[in-house]
Amino acid sequence: MAFQTIKGTHDILPEDSTRWQELERIIHDVAARFGYSEIRTPIFEDTRLFSRSVGEDTDIVSKEMYTWEDRSGGSLTLRPELTAPVVRAYIQHSLGRKSPLQRLYYMGPLFRRERPQKGRQRQFHQFGIEAFGSEYPEQDAEIIAVGHTIFSELGLKDVTLKLNSLGSGECRSYYKKALQDYFNPLKDQLSETSQKRLETNPLRILDTKNPEEHKLLAGAPSISDFWSEDDQKHFSHVQDLLSSLDIPFELDSRMVRGLDYYTRTTFEFISSNLGAQDAVCGGGRYDKLVETLGGKPTPAIGFAAGMERILMSMDSYGKSVKGNLVYVINLVESASGKALQIANEIRELGFAVTLDTLRRSLKAQLRDANKMGAGKVVIMGEEEINNQTLQIKDLTTGKQEEIAESDLVKHFTV
Ligand code: ATP
Ligand code: MG
């Protein structure tokens, strides 16, 4: 008998592995330029880690996990996603104590027992990033900008960013109630799964892939009617920042994403040349997850992208990191869009750039820049912003000079 790969799994042969290596290189490279460090966690974990975080009523937990009873008792599961393991590691190693802002990324295989088809495998690969510690919209914008940069450097065409906010706190329970009120009279037209979800988790109904149910969704209430004033403000600030970064997006108030832990900003990058499985990347804020898994309350946001789907839809490659770290210090809250923009312009030139998203003082940020071994610091204060100038401090020589904002590219090119 000749053995074959198990259904839904694939070999990556030498003729393909160079493409994989190139994709991995670009991910490492862009992540480094944004100041993200790699984390690697085990392939299997305690089953409860996933049921508690991803949610009992999700497709993943209810039917897609590879789970078994260990010989010494206890239930183990091959990881079906990587946010929960990364959060576990964040808590287990008290990473929050090492720095108030942790920027992490990962890459590796995942396992879900789905029906194999184009763009859907049982063992597949994701890379993803997670930022722990900041609740502010500039962190949301940075996360999305990392995805946007990777996809454009990969030469991915026809990618659309879809954006929504799931609100926070009370908002979800009001929305849950409104969905129940809407779907209850239509119960007979719902699938068996959706009927069950109607009681426990009606948001999941919006995730349905069933075309009959899709028709019912059209009249369903929209989450946007339930946002608190703070949710609304947070979300419009995220949108403003994306606009100032020239990252186009479409609003989609029915996008709830397939996992339970999201709060506020959620997003997907969709590729139009992939067919039915068109999402290359999905992510969002999960401000309550660290707490749910036993850590201190810590706001966080991240995304995960499917590497097979990226390879299916791409054709060219980009550039690599040069020089040492540049740290951008912005002291004016209303200029955070400009600061993100400036950071990106310097990254475009190939430099690694870090930007504080905790709104700390000049002194604290300079200390941080020194600790990280930055070569240069770009400072934007009230006066610089009014005069359209920038202070550039060379941390190796201690010299500081003022340049016109329009000379930024020139300054970093020489
Ligand atoms: P989909 O709607 O396509 O099922 P999802 O919501 O289950 O996606 P996530 O759990 O957010 O996806 O995973 C992030 C990304 O991982 C997806 O956007 C996709 O690119 C990829 N992905 C998810 N499941 C698979 C799979 N079975 N095979 C290959 N890639 C996958
Ligand atoms: Mg899925």
Coordinates of C-alpha atoms and ligand atoms in Angstrom, one line a residue:
M1 CA 0.0 0.0 0.0
A2 CA 1.3 3.5 -0.9
F3 CA 0.8 6.1 1.7
Q4 CA -0.7 9.5 0.9
T5 CA -1.0 12.8 2.7
I6 CA -4.1 12.9 5.0
K7 CA -7.2 14.6 3.4
G8 CA -6.9 18.4 3.6
T9 CA -3.1 18.4 4.2
H10 CA -0.4 19.1 1.7
D11 CA 3.3 18.7 1.1
I12 CA 5.2 21.9 0.2
L13 CA 7.7 20.6 -2.4
P14 CA 11.0 22.2 -3.3
E15 CA 9.5 23.9 -6.4
D16 CA 7.1 25.8 -4.1
S17 CA 9.2 26.2 -0.9
T18 CA 11.2 29.2 -2.3
R19 CA 8.0 31.1 -2.7
W20 CA 7.1 30.3 0.9
Q21 CA 10.6 31.4 2.1
E22 CA 10.2 34.7 0.2
L23 CA 6.7 35.3 1.7
E24 CA 8.1 34.5 5.2
R25 CA 11.0 36.9 4.6
I26 CA 8.7 39.8 3.7
I27 CA 6.6 39.2 6.7
H28 CA 9.6 39.1 9.1
D29 CA 10.9 42.2 7.4
V30 CA 7.8 44.4 7.5
A31 CA 7.0 43.2 11.1
A32 CA 10.6 44.3 12.1
R33 CA 10.2 47.6 10.4
F34 CA 7.0 48.2 12.5
G35 CA 8.8 47.1 15.7
Y36 CA 7.1 43.7 16.2
S37 CA 9.0 40.7 17.7
E38 CA 8.3 37.1 16.9
I39 CA 6.7 34.7 19.3
R40 CA 6.5 30.9 18.8
T41 CA 4.2 28.8 20.9
P42 CA 3.5 25.0 20.9
I43 CA 1.4 23.2 18.3
F44 CA -1.0 21.8 21.0
E45 CA -2.6 23.3 24.1
D46 CA -5.2 22.6 26.8
T47 CA -8.6 22.3 25.0
R48 CA -10.2 24.8 27.5
L49 CA -7.9 27.6 26.2
F50 CA -9.8 27.6 23.0
S51 CA -13.3 26.8 24.2
R52 CA -13.1 29.7 26.7
S53 CA -11.7 32.3 24.3
V54 CA -12.9 31.4 20.8
G55 CA -16.3 30.5 22.2
E56 CA -18.4 27.3 22.5
D57 CA -20.9 28.3 19.8
T58 CA -18.4 29.1 17.1
D59 CA -17.8 26.8 14.2
I60 CA -14.2 26.3 15.3
V61 CA -15.0 25.0 18.8
S62 CA -18.2 23.2 18.0
K63 CA -17.0 21.1 15.1
E64 CA -13.6 21.9 13.7
M65 CA -11.0 21.1 16.4
Y66 CA -8.7 18.1 16.5
T67 CA -9.1 17.2 20.2
W68 CA -8.0 14.1 22.1
E69 CA -7.9 12.7 25.6
D70 CA -4.2 12.6 26.8
R71 CA -3.0 9.4 28.3
S72 CA -2.4 11.1 31.6
G73 CA -5.9 12.5 31.5
G74 CA -7.0 16.0 30.4
S75 CA -8.1 17.1 27.0
L76 CA -5.6 18.5 24.4
T77 CA -6.2 20.2 21.1
L78 CA -4.1 21.0 18.0
R79 CA -4.2 24.8 17.8
P80 CA -7.0 26.0 15.5
E81 CA -5.9 29.7 15.8
L82 CA -3.0 31.6 17.4
T83 CA -4.4 34.5 19.3
A84 CA -5.4 32.4 22.4
P85 CA -2.0 30.7 22.6
V86 CA -0.3 34.1 22.3
V87 CA -2.5 35.6 25.0
R88 CA -1.7 32.6 27.2
A89 CA 2.0 33.1 26.7
Y90 CA 1.6 36.9 27.4
I91 CA -0.1 36.1 30.7
Q92 CA 2.1 33.1 31.6
H93 CA 5.4 35.0 31.2
S94 CA 4.1 38.4 32.5
L95 CA 5.1 40.1 29.3
G96 CA 3.0 43.1 30.3
R97 CA 5.4 43.7 33.2
K98 CA 8.4 43.9 30.8
S99 CA 6.9 46.7 28.8
P100 CA 3.5 48.4 28.8
L101 CA 3.2 47.9 25.1
Q102 CA 4.0 44.5 23.6
R103 CA 4.1 44.1 19.9
L104 CA 4.2 40.5 18.8
Y105 CA 3.9 38.5 15.6
Y106 CA 3.7 34.8 14.8
M107 CA 3.8 32.4 11.9
G108 CA 3.0 28.7 11.7
P109 CA 0.6 25.8 11.0
L110 CA -2.9 25.6 12.3
F111 CA -5.5 22.8 12.2
R112 CA -9.2 22.8 11.6
R113 CA -11.4 19.9 10.5
E114 CA -13.3 21.7 7.8
R115 CA -14.5 20.4 4.4
P116 CA -11.3 20.7 2.2
Q117 CA -11.8 22.9 -0.9
K118 CA -10.1 25.7 -2.8
G119 CA -8.6 28.0 -0.1
R120 CA -9.7 25.7 2.7
Q121 CA -7.4 23.0 4.2
R122 CA -7.3 21.0 7.4
Q123 CA -3.6 22.0 8.0
F124 CA -2.9 25.5 6.9
H125 CA -0.6 28.4 7.8
Q126 CA -1.2 31.8 9.2
F127 CA 0.9 34.7 10.2
G128 CA -0.5 37.3 12.5
I129 CA 0.3 40.2 14.8
E130 CA -0.9 41.2 18.2
A131 CA -0.4 44.5 20.1
F132 CA -1.1 44.4 23.9
G133 CA -1.5 47.5 26.1
S134 CA -3.0 50.3 24.1
E135 CA -6.7 51.0 23.8
Y136 CA -6.2 54.0 21.5
P137 CA -7.3 54.3 17.9
E138 CA -3.7 54.9 16.7
Q139 CA -2.9 51.3 17.8
D140 CA -5.8 50.0 15.6
A141 CA -4.5 52.1 12.7
E142 CA -1.0 50.8 13.2
I143 CA -2.2 47.1 13.2
I144 CA -4.2 47.7 10.0
A145 CA -1.3 49.6 8.4
V146 CA 1.0 46.6 9.0
G147 CA -1.4 44.3 7.1
H148 CA -1.8 46.9 4.4
T149 CA 2.0 47.3 4.0
I150 CA 2.6 43.6 3.9
F151 CA -0.1 43.1 1.2
S152 CA 1.2 46.0 -0.9
E153 CA 4.8 44.9 -0.7
L154 CA 3.7 41.4 -1.7
G155 CA 2.1 43.0 -4.7
L156 CA -1.3 41.7 -3.8
K157 CA -3.8 43.3 -6.1
D158 CA -7.5 43.8 -5.7
V159 CA -7.5 43.6 -1.9
T160 CA -10.3 45.5 -0.1
L161 CA -10.3 46.4 3.6
K162 CA -13.7 45.9 5.3
L163 CA -14.2 47.6 8.6
N164 CA -16.7 47.4 11.4
S165 CA -17.0 48.1 15.1
L166 CA -18.7 45.5 17.5
G167 CA -18.9 48.1 20.2
S168 CA -18.0 47.4 23.8
G169 CA -19.7 46.6 27.2
E170 CA -23.5 47.0 27.3
C171 CA -23.7 47.6 23.5
R172 CA -23.4 43.9 22.7
S173 CA -26.1 42.8 25.1
Y174 CA -28.6 45.3 23.7
Y175 CA -27.7 44.2 20.2
K176 CA -28.0 40.6 21.1
K177 CA -31.5 41.3 22.4
A178 CA -32.5 43.2 19.3
L179 CA -31.3 40.4 17.1
Q180 CA -33.3 37.9 19.1
D181 CA -36.4 40.1 18.8
Y182 CA -35.9 40.3 15.0
F183 CA -35.1 36.6 14.4
N184 CA -37.6 35.0 16.8
P185 CA -40.6 35.5 14.5
L186 CA -38.5 34.1 11.6
K187 CA -37.3 31.1 13.6
D188 CA -38.9 28.5 11.3
Q189 CA -36.9 29.8 8.3
L190 CA -33.6 29.4 10.2
S191 CA -31.3 26.4 10.0
E192 CA -31.0 24.1 13.0
T193 CA -27.6 25.6 13.9
S194 CA -28.9 29.2 13.7
Q195 CA -32.0 28.2 15.8
K196 CA -29.7 27.0 18.5
R197 CA -27.5 30.1 18.2
L198 CA -30.6 32.3 18.5
E199 CA -30.8 31.4 22.1
T200 CA -27.1 31.4 23.0
N201 CA -25.3 33.7 20.6
P202 CA -27.4 35.4 17.9
L203 CA -24.5 37.4 16.6
R204 CA -23.1 34.1 15.1
I205 CA -26.2 34.0 12.9
L206 CA -24.8 36.9 10.9
D207 CA -21.8 34.7 10.1
T208 CA -24.0 32.2 8.2
K209 CA -22.8 31.0 4.8
N210 CA -26.3 29.7 4.0
P211 CA -27.8 31.7 1.0
E212 CA -31.4 31.3 2.3
E213 CA -30.5 32.8 5.6
H214 CA -28.5 35.5 3.9
K215 CA -31.8 36.9 2.6
L216 CA -33.1 37.2 6.2
L217 CA -30.1 39.2 7.2
A218 CA -31.0 42.1 5.0
G219 CA -33.6 43.4 7.4
A220 CA -31.7 42.6 10.7
P221 CA -30.8 45.5 13.0
S222 CA -27.3 47.0 12.6
I223 CA -24.8 47.1 15.4
S224 CA -24.1 50.7 14.6
D225 CA -27.4 51.7 16.2
F226 CA -26.2 50.3 19.5
W227 CA -22.7 51.9 19.9
S228 CA -22.1 54.0 22.9
E229 CA -20.8 57.5 22.4
D230 CA -17.3 56.3 23.3
D231 CA -17.5 53.4 20.8
Q232 CA -18.7 55.8 18.1
K233 CA -15.8 58.2 18.8
H234 CA -13.2 55.5 18.9
F235 CA -14.4 54.1 15.6
S236 CA -14.5 57.4 13.8
H237 CA -11.1 58.2 15.0
V238 CA -9.8 54.9 13.6
Q239 CA -11.4 55.8 10.3
D240 CA -9.8 59.3 10.3
L241 CA -6.4 57.8 11.0
L242 CA -6.8 55.3 8.1
S243 CA -7.8 58.1 5.8
S244 CA -4.7 60.1 6.8
L245 CA -2.6 57.1 6.0
D246 CA -4.3 56.7 2.6
I247 CA -5.6 53.3 3.4
P248 CA -8.9 52.8 1.7
F249 CA -11.7 50.9 3.5
E250 CA -15.4 50.0 3.2
L251 CA -17.7 49.9 6.2
D252 CA -19.6 46.7 6.7
S253 CA -21.9 46.7 9.7
R254 CA -22.8 43.0 9.3
M255 CA -19.3 41.7 9.6
V256 CA -19.1 40.1 13.1
R257 CA -16.1 37.7 12.4
G258 CA -16.1 34.0 13.4
L259 CA -14.8 34.3 17.0
D260 CA -16.4 35.5 20.2
Y261 CA -13.6 37.5 21.7
Y262 CA -13.8 40.6 19.5
T263 CA -14.8 44.1 20.8
R264 CA -14.9 47.4 18.9
T265 CA -12.8 47.5 15.7
T266 CA -13.0 44.4 13.5
F267 CA -11.7 44.1 9.9
E268 CA -11.1 41.8 7.0
F269 CA -8.9 42.1 4.0
I270 CA -10.8 40.5 1.1
S271 CA -9.2 39.5 -2.3
S272 CA -11.4 39.6 -5.4
N273 CA -9.4 36.9 -7.2
L274 CA -9.8 34.0 -4.8
G275 CA -13.3 32.8 -5.5
A276 CA -15.6 31.8 -2.6
Q277 CA -12.9 31.7 0.1
D278 CA -12.0 35.3 -0.4
A279 CA -10.8 36.5 3.1
V280 CA -7.0 36.7 3.2
C281 CA -6.9 38.3 6.7
G282 CA -9.2 38.9 9.6
G283 CA -8.7 40.7 12.9
G284 CA -9.9 43.1 15.5
R285 CA -9.7 44.4 19.0
Y286 CA -10.1 42.0 21.9
D287 CA -10.0 44.2 25.0
K288 CA -11.5 41.6 27.4
L289 CA -9.6 38.5 26.3
V290 CA -6.6 38.8 28.5
E291 CA -8.8 39.2 31.5
T292 CA -11.1 36.3 30.4
L293 CA -8.0 34.0 30.3
G294 CA -6.9 35.1 33.8
G295 CA -4.6 38.0 33.2
K296 CA -4.8 41.7 34.2
P297 CA -7.3 43.7 32.2
T298 CA -5.3 44.6 29.0
P299 CA -6.6 46.2 25.8
A300 CA -5.3 44.4 22.7
I301 CA -5.8 44.2 19.0
G302 CA -4.4 41.9 16.2
F303 CA -5.1 40.1 13.0
A304 CA -4.4 36.7 11.4
A305 CA -3.8 36.1 7.7
G306 CA -3.9 32.9 5.7
M307 CA -0.6 32.2 4.0
E308 CA -1.9 29.7 1.4
R309 CA -4.5 32.2 0.3
I310 CA -1.9 35.0 0.0
L311 CA 0.3 32.8 -2.1
M312 CA -2.7 32.0 -4.3
S313 CA -3.4 35.6 -5.1
M314 CA 0.1 37.2 -5.4
D315 CA 2.7 37.6 -8.1
S316 CA 5.6 39.9 -7.1
Y317 CA 7.8 40.8 -4.1
G318 CA 9.2 43.9 -2.4
K319 CA 12.2 45.3 -0.3
S320 CA 14.1 44.7 2.9
V321 CA 15.1 46.6 6.2
K322 CA 18.1 49.0 6.4
G323 CA 19.7 51.2 8.9
N324 CA 18.9 51.3 12.6
L325 CA 15.7 52.1 14.4
V326 CA 13.9 55.5 14.1
Y327 CA 11.6 56.5 17.0
V328 CA 8.8 59.0 16.2
I329 CA 7.7 61.1 19.2
N330 CA 4.5 63.0 18.8
L331 CA 3.4 65.2 21.7
V332 CA 0.2 66.6 20.1
E333 CA -2.9 64.3 20.3
S334 CA -4.6 65.9 17.3
A335 CA -1.6 65.2 15.2
S336 CA -1.6 61.4 15.7
G337 CA -2.6 60.9 12.0
K338 CA 0.3 63.0 10.8
A339 CA 2.7 61.1 13.1
L340 CA 1.5 57.7 11.7
Q341 CA 2.0 59.1 8.2
I342 CA 5.5 60.3 9.0
A343 CA 6.4 56.9 10.5
N344 CA 5.2 55.3 7.3
E345 CA 7.1 57.6 5.0
I346 CA 10.3 56.7 6.8
R347 CA 9.4 52.9 6.6
E348 CA 8.9 53.4 2.9
L349 CA 12.6 54.3 2.8
G350 CA 13.4 50.9 4.4
F351 CA 13.9 51.9 8.0
A352 CA 12.5 50.3 11.1
V353 CA 10.2 52.8 12.8
T354 CA 8.5 52.7 16.2
L355 CA 5.8 55.1 17.4
D356 CA 4.4 55.3 20.9
T357 CA 0.7 54.6 21.1
L358 CA 0.4 55.1 24.9
R359 CA 0.6 58.9 24.7
R360 CA 3.5 59.1 27.1
S361 CA 5.6 62.1 28.0
L362 CA 8.6 63.3 26.0
K363 CA 10.9 62.1 28.7
A364 CA 9.3 58.6 28.9
Q365 CA 9.4 58.2 25.1
L366 CA 13.1 59.3 24.9
R367 CA 13.9 56.8 27.6
D368 CA 12.0 54.2 25.6
A369 CA 13.9 55.1 22.4
N370 CA 17.2 54.8 24.2
K371 CA 16.3 51.5 25.7
M372 CA 15.3 50.2 22.2
G373 CA 18.7 51.4 20.8
A374 CA 17.1 53.8 18.3
G375 CA 19.6 55.7 16.2
K376 CA 17.4 58.7 15.6
V377 CA 14.4 60.3 17.2
V378 CA 11.9 62.5 15.3
I379 CA 10.1 64.9 17.6
M380 CA 6.8 66.6 16.8
G381 CA 5.7 69.2 19.4
E382 CA 3.2 72.0 19.3
E383 CA 5.7 74.4 17.8
E384 CA 7.0 72.0 15.2
I385 CA 3.5 71.2 14.0
N386 CA 2.6 74.9 13.7
N387 CA 5.7 75.6 11.8
Q388 CA 5.6 72.4 9.7
T389 CA 9.1 71.4 11.0
L390 CA 10.5 68.4 12.8
Q391 CA 13.2 68.0 15.4
I392 CA 15.6 65.2 14.6
K393 CA 17.8 64.0 17.4
D394 CA 20.7 61.7 16.7
L395 CA 21.0 59.5 19.7
T396 CA 24.5 58.4 19.0
T397 CA 26.0 61.9 18.7
G398 CA 23.4 63.7 20.9
K399 CA 23.1 66.3 18.1
Q400 CA 19.7 67.8 17.5
E401 CA 18.6 69.7 14.3
E402 CA 15.4 71.2 13.0
I403 CA 14.3 70.3 9.5
A404 CA 11.4 71.4 7.3
E405 CA 8.8 68.6 7.2
S406 CA 9.1 68.6 3.4
D407 CA 12.8 67.6 3.8
L408 CA 11.9 64.4 5.7
V409 CA 12.6 62.1 2.8
K410 CA 15.8 63.9 1.8
H411 CA 17.0 63.7 5.4
F412 CA 16.6 60.0 5.6
T413 CA 17.9 59.3 2.1
V414 CA 21.4 60.7 2.6
Ligands
ATP1 P1 -13.3 31.9 6.6 O1 -14.4 32.9 6.6 O2 -12.6 32.0 5.3 O3 -13.6 30.6 7.1 P2 -12.3 32.5 9.2 O4 -13.2 33.6 9.7 O5 -12.5 31.1 9.7 O6 -12.2 32.5 7.6 P3 -10.0 33.3 10.7 O7 -10.2 32.3 11.7 O8 -10.1 34.7 11.0 O9 -10.8 32.9 9.4 O10 -8.5 33.1 10.1 C1 -7.8 34.1 9.4 C2 -7.4 33.7 8.0 O11 -6.9 32.4 7.9 C3 -8.6 33.7 7.0 O12 -8.9 35.0 6.6 C4 -8.1 32.8 5.9 O13 -7.2 33.5 5.0 C5 -7.2 31.8 6.6 N1 -8.0 30.5 6.8 C6 -8.9 30.3 7.7 N2 -9.3 29.0 7.7 C7 -8.6 28.4 6.7 C8 -8.5 27.1 6.1 N3 -9.2 26.1 6.6 N4 -7.6 26.9 5.1 C9 -6.8 27.9 4.7 N5 -6.8 29.1 5.1 C10 -7.7 29.4 6.1
MG2 MG -13.7 29.6 8.9

